[in-house]
Amino acid sequence: MLSPDLKNALPTTDELPCSDDTPVDNEDQNFLPNILLFLLNSTWTNRMDWYFGVDMGVYHTTGVNPRVPVVPDAFLSVGVERKKGGKSRKSYAVWEENGIVPIFILEMVSHTPGGEYEEKLDIYRKLGVLYYVIYNPEFWRRDQHQPFEVYKLIDGNYQLQIGEPYLMPEVELGIGRHQGVIAGIQQEFLCWYDEQGNRYLTDAEQSQQERQRAEQLAQYLRSLGVDPNNLPGN
């Protein structure tokens, strides 16, 4: 924890830029992390102790200058307010969050290498991020890595983990890839899983599942000679 004097000497998030203004290489760098955010909004809708940031500056005191942020594609912090002081965050400053660093960080590798396997890995190691996920579906051969890698901080160093979906018990979530239709497009995307390995569905998938169940029930009633549109109480 920072001393009160040092904490008071640090800038507030109102004084700091919200990101590094580096443009993304492609739409998926914003689209895919936002899928994780929307899924979490549905999954943890009753929890108020977490924050998921997308393309937002994370300010910390483990680098050369606390005014220079690291900007992951996405990050999750647990044990913080959903809305800090009832307001939306412009950026995430560790010293304003009771010293809580993100427990999970996602980096998506793009056409232009961004140091995901070297510089950023070292930054997150020093920061103390427990889980660091690198998603590299297009350029993994170029980078001589796997398309999906999960690193866990163990004894001060990152160790590559195995298994997919990968369960993060400290987060009470698993993460992995899924091929499906999202926003009307068939593609691979990242998603959350529960502790039993069941994938959390998107709102659209849940609605479709409910429609299918309703139709199955209606067909069953018809097979019994019952009109599902003319039930008692309808």
GROMACS .gro file of C-alpha atoms in nm:
model
  234
    1MET     CA    1   0.000   0.000   0.000
    2LEU     CA    2   0.112   0.353  -0.075
    3SER     CA    3   0.178   0.599   0.205
    4PRO     CA    4  -0.081   0.881   0.235
    5ASP     CA    5   0.181   1.139   0.137
    6LEU     CA    6   0.277   0.951  -0.179
    7LYS     CA    7  -0.085   0.884  -0.268
    8ASN     CA    8  -0.171   1.252  -0.232
    9ALA     CA    9   0.121   1.345  -0.458
   10LEU     CA   10  -0.007   1.126  -0.741
   11PRO     CA   11  -0.240   1.267  -1.009
   12THR     CA   12  -0.611   1.182  -1.010
   13THR     CA   13  -0.781   1.004  -1.296
   14ASP     CA   14  -0.949   1.335  -1.387
   15GLU     CA   15  -0.601   1.471  -1.463
   16LEU     CA   16  -0.483   1.170  -1.664
   17PRO     CA   17  -0.558   1.068  -2.026
   18CYS     CA   18  -0.804   0.781  -2.055
   19SER     CA   19  -0.582   0.589  -2.301
   20ASP     CA   20  -0.267   0.627  -2.509
   21ASP     CA   21  -0.472   0.723  -2.820
   22THR     CA   22  -0.307   0.445  -3.021
   23PRO     CA   23  -0.551   0.342  -3.296
   24VAL     CA   24  -0.651  -0.025  -3.313
   25ASP     CA   25  -0.545  -0.232  -3.614
   26ASN     CA   26  -0.885  -0.388  -3.671
   27GLU     CA   27  -1.241  -0.384  -3.540
   28ASP     CA   28  -1.200  -0.710  -3.347
   29GLN     CA   29  -0.965  -0.542  -3.099
   30ASN     CA   30  -1.264  -0.353  -2.962
   31PHE     CA   31  -1.546  -0.587  -3.067
   32LEU     CA   32  -1.423  -0.910  -2.908
   33PRO     CA   33  -1.331  -0.764  -2.566
   34ASN     CA   34  -1.670  -0.596  -2.556
   35ILE     CA   35  -1.835  -0.935  -2.600
   36LEU     CA   36  -1.664  -1.042  -2.278
   37LEU     CA   37  -1.789  -0.724  -2.110
   38PHE     CA   38  -2.149  -0.777  -2.225
   39LEU     CA   39  -2.138  -1.141  -2.113
   40LEU     CA   40  -2.009  -1.037  -1.773
   41ASN     CA   41  -2.279  -0.771  -1.743
   42SER     CA   42  -2.535  -1.051  -1.778
   43THR     CA   43  -2.350  -1.310  -1.572
   44TRP     CA   44  -2.255  -1.087  -1.281
   45THR     CA   45  -2.548  -0.848  -1.302
   46ASN     CA   46  -2.613  -0.870  -0.927
   47ARG     CA   47  -2.249  -0.828  -0.825
   48MET     CA   48  -2.121  -0.478  -0.758
   49ASP     CA   49  -1.761  -0.569  -0.674
   50TRP     CA   50  -1.598  -0.580  -1.017
   51TYR     CA   51  -1.493  -0.366  -1.309
   52PHE     CA   52  -1.413  -0.467  -1.667
   53GLY     CA   53  -1.229  -0.211  -1.879
   54VAL     CA   54  -1.180  -0.214  -2.256
   55ASP     CA   55  -0.894  -0.021  -2.419
   56MET     CA   56  -0.852   0.188  -2.104
   57GLY     CA   57  -0.537   0.324  -1.947
   58VAL     CA   58  -0.420   0.146  -1.632
   59TYR     CA   59  -0.200   0.374  -1.423
   60HIS     CA   60   0.033   0.224  -1.166
   61THR     CA   61   0.349   0.295  -0.969
   62THR     CA   62   0.555  -0.006  -1.076
   63GLY     CA   63   0.679   0.157  -1.397
   64VAL     CA   64   0.917   0.442  -1.471
   65ASN     CA   65   0.647   0.710  -1.438
   66PRO     CA   66   0.300   0.686  -1.280
   67ARG     CA   67   0.171   0.920  -1.553
   68VAL     CA   68   0.254   0.663  -1.823
   69PRO     CA   69  -0.021   0.399  -1.843
   70VAL     CA   70  -0.030   0.052  -1.984
   71VAL     CA   71  -0.335   0.009  -2.206
   72PRO     CA   72  -0.451  -0.352  -2.234
   73ASP     CA   73  -0.723  -0.454  -2.476
   74ALA     CA   74  -0.927  -0.556  -2.171
   75PHE     CA   75  -0.885  -0.610  -1.799
   76LEU     CA   76  -1.088  -0.730  -1.503
   77SER     CA   77  -1.054  -0.611  -1.144
   78VAL     CA   78  -1.239  -0.777  -0.857
   79GLY     CA   79  -1.304  -0.612  -0.523
   80VAL     CA   80  -1.368  -0.264  -0.666
   81GLU     CA   81  -1.683  -0.062  -0.731
   82ARG     CA   82  -1.873  -0.118  -1.055
   83LYS     CA   83  -1.917   0.258  -1.069
   84LYS     CA   84  -1.642   0.441  -0.886
   85GLY     CA   85  -1.816   0.691  -0.660
   86GLY     CA   86  -2.129   0.634  -0.867
   87LYS     CA   87  -1.958   0.760  -1.185
   88SER     CA   88  -1.804   0.600  -1.491
   89ARG     CA   89  -1.426   0.572  -1.491
   90LYS     CA   90  -1.216   0.766  -1.741
   91SER     CA   91  -0.915   0.550  -1.659
   92TYR     CA   92  -0.802   0.308  -1.391
   93ALA     CA   93  -0.546   0.430  -1.140
   94VAL     CA   94  -0.437   0.158  -0.898
   95TRP     CA   95  -0.377   0.414  -0.620
   96GLU     CA   96  -0.742   0.524  -0.644
   97GLU     CA   97  -0.865   0.163  -0.622
   98ASN     CA   98  -0.723   0.078  -0.278
   99GLY     CA   99  -0.417  -0.068  -0.446
  100ILE     CA  100  -0.618  -0.335  -0.631
  101VAL     CA  101  -0.451  -0.429  -0.959
  102PRO     CA  102  -0.637  -0.609  -1.237
  103ILE     CA  103  -0.656  -0.982  -1.170
  104PHE     CA  104  -0.703  -1.060  -1.541
  105ILE     CA  105  -0.567  -0.889  -1.851
  106LEU     CA  106  -0.632  -0.967  -2.217
  107GLU     CA  107  -0.409  -0.866  -2.506
  108MET     CA  108  -0.505  -0.933  -2.866
  109VAL     CA  109  -0.216  -0.956  -3.110
  110SER     CA  110  -0.265  -0.752  -3.425
  111HIS     CA  111  -0.090  -0.700  -3.757
  112THR     CA  112   0.165  -0.479  -3.585
  113PRO     CA  113   0.334  -0.666  -3.297
  114GLY     CA  114   0.283  -0.478  -2.971
  115GLY     CA  115   0.524  -0.652  -2.738
  116GLU     CA  116   0.256  -0.882  -2.599
  117TYR     CA  117   0.504  -1.164  -2.540
  118GLU     CA  118   0.789  -0.947  -2.411
  119GLU     CA  119   0.747  -0.588  -2.287
  120LYS     CA  120   0.382  -0.610  -2.183
  121LEU     CA  121   0.432  -0.948  -2.023
  122ASP     CA  122   0.707  -0.795  -1.809
  123ILE     CA  123   0.493  -0.492  -1.722
  124TYR     CA  124   0.206  -0.711  -1.604
  125ARG     CA  125   0.446  -0.935  -1.413
  126LYS     CA  126   0.583  -0.636  -1.219
  127LEU     CA  127   0.231  -0.502  -1.167
  128GLY     CA  128   0.122  -0.833  -1.019
  129VAL     CA  129  -0.154  -0.930  -1.262
  130LEU     CA  130  -0.246  -1.288  -1.176
  131TYR     CA  131  -0.378  -1.400  -1.517
  132TYR     CA  132  -0.250  -1.273  -1.850
  133VAL     CA  133  -0.424  -1.401  -2.165
  134ILE     CA  134  -0.284  -1.349  -2.514
  135TYR     CA  135  -0.526  -1.407  -2.802
  136ASN     CA  136  -0.348  -1.441  -3.137
  137PRO     CA  137  -0.575  -1.617  -3.389
  138GLU     CA  138  -0.414  -1.480  -3.705
  139PHE     CA  139  -0.044  -1.430  -3.637
  140TRP     CA  140   0.047  -1.711  -3.397
  141ARG     CA  141   0.267  -1.884  -3.655
  142ARG     CA  142   0.449  -1.559  -3.720
  143ASP     CA  143   0.507  -1.515  -3.348
  144GLN     CA  144   0.583  -1.883  -3.284
  145HIS     CA  145   0.313  -1.911  -3.020
  146GLN     CA  146  -0.027  -2.073  -2.985
  147PRO     CA  147  -0.344  -1.883  -3.088
  148PHE     CA  148  -0.469  -1.877  -2.729
  149GLU     CA  149  -0.234  -1.867  -2.432
  150VAL     CA  150  -0.303  -1.823  -2.061
  151TYR     CA  151  -0.020  -1.723  -1.829
  152LYS     CA  152  -0.048  -1.739  -1.452
  153LEU     CA  153   0.179  -1.548  -1.214
  154ILE     CA  154   0.349  -1.806  -0.993
  155ASP     CA  155   0.632  -1.713  -0.755
  156GLY     CA  156   0.681  -1.381  -0.935
  157ASN     CA  157   0.700  -1.521  -1.289
  158TYR     CA  158   0.449  -1.607  -1.557
  159GLN     CA  159   0.400  -1.974  -1.636
  160LEU     CA  160   0.210  -2.090  -1.943
  161GLN     CA  161  -0.097  -2.291  -1.848
  162ILE     CA  162  -0.268  -2.577  -2.029
  163GLY     CA  163  -0.633  -2.659  -2.086
  164GLU     CA  164  -0.920  -2.483  -2.261
  165PRO     CA  165  -1.147  -2.351  -2.142
  166TYR     CA  166  -0.906  -2.254  -1.868
  167LEU     CA  167  -1.058  -2.220  -1.521
  168MET     CA  168  -0.943  -1.930  -1.305
  169PRO     CA  169  -1.071  -2.026  -0.958
  170GLU     CA  170  -0.968  -1.694  -0.804
  171VAL     CA  171  -1.195  -1.521  -1.056
  172GLU     CA  172  -1.467  -1.790  -1.043
  173LEU     CA  173  -1.461  -1.795  -1.422
  174GLY     CA  174  -1.313  -1.991  -1.707
  175ILE     CA  175  -1.213  -1.844  -2.041
  176GLY     CA  176  -1.183  -2.001  -2.384
  177ARG     CA  177  -1.269  -1.980  -2.752
  178HIS     CA  178  -1.596  -2.062  -2.921
  179GLN     CA  179  -1.712  -2.080  -3.282
  180GLY     CA  180  -2.056  -1.936  -3.320
  181VAL     CA  181  -2.276  -1.658  -3.452
  182ILE     CA  182  -2.225  -1.323  -3.286
  183ALA     CA  183  -2.398  -1.007  -3.410
  184GLY     CA  184  -2.519  -1.212  -3.709
  185ILE     CA  185  -2.168  -1.316  -3.811
  186GLN     CA  186  -2.018  -1.665  -3.787
  187GLN     CA  187  -1.678  -1.633  -3.625
  188GLU     CA  188  -1.455  -1.733  -3.336
  189PHE     CA  189  -1.480  -1.530  -3.020
  190LEU     CA  190  -1.372  -1.546  -2.657
  191CYS     CA  191  -1.625  -1.626  -2.388
  192TRP     CA  192  -1.662  -1.703  -2.020
  193TYR     CA  193  -1.734  -2.043  -1.867
  194ASP     CA  194  -1.863  -2.141  -1.527
  195GLU     CA  195  -1.665  -2.355  -1.284
  196GLN     CA  196  -1.819  -2.672  -1.432
  197GLY     CA  197  -1.702  -2.581  -1.782
  198ASN     CA  198  -2.039  -2.465  -1.914
  199ARG     CA  199  -2.025  -2.168  -2.147
  200TYR     CA  200  -2.214  -1.853  -2.052
  201LEU     CA  201  -2.449  -1.769  -2.338
  202THR     CA  202  -2.499  -1.430  -2.496
  203ASP     CA  203  -2.835  -1.258  -2.455
  204ALA     CA  204  -2.921  -1.349  -2.816
  205GLU     CA  205  -2.835  -1.715  -2.754
  206GLN     CA  206  -3.043  -1.722  -2.437
  207SER     CA  207  -3.341  -1.572  -2.623
  208GLN     CA  208  -3.304  -1.826  -2.903
  209GLN     CA  209  -3.281  -2.110  -2.650
  210GLU     CA  210  -3.599  -1.991  -2.480
  211ARG     CA  211  -3.780  -1.973  -2.815
  212GLN     CA  212  -3.669  -2.327  -2.899
  213ARG     CA  213  -3.791  -2.457  -2.565
  214ALA     CA  214  -4.125  -2.282  -2.612
  215GLU     CA  215  -4.161  -2.433  -2.960
  216GLN     CA  216  -4.071  -2.781  -2.831
  217LEU     CA  217  -4.334  -2.747  -2.559
  218ALA     CA  218  -4.589  -2.630  -2.815
  219GLN     CA  219  -4.514  -2.928  -3.041
  220TYR     CA  220  -4.549  -3.165  -2.745
  221LEU     CA  221  -4.886  -3.019  -2.653
  222ARG     CA  222  -5.005  -3.053  -3.014
  223SER     CA  223  -4.900  -3.419  -3.008
  224LEU     CA  224  -5.138  -3.462  -2.714
  225GLY     CA  225  -5.419  -3.293  -2.906
  226VAL     CA  226  -5.391  -2.972  -2.708
  227ASP     CA  227  -5.387  -2.634  -2.880
  228PRO     CA  228  -5.097  -2.440  -2.718
  229ASN     CA  229  -5.268  -2.115  -2.821
  230ASN     CA  230  -5.588  -2.204  -2.639
  231LEU     CA  231  -5.478  -2.316  -2.293
  232PRO     CA  232  -5.686  -2.244  -1.983
  233GLY     CA  233  -5.591  -1.907  -1.841
  234ASN     CA  234  -5.463  -1.773  -2.177
   0.00000   0.00000   0.00000
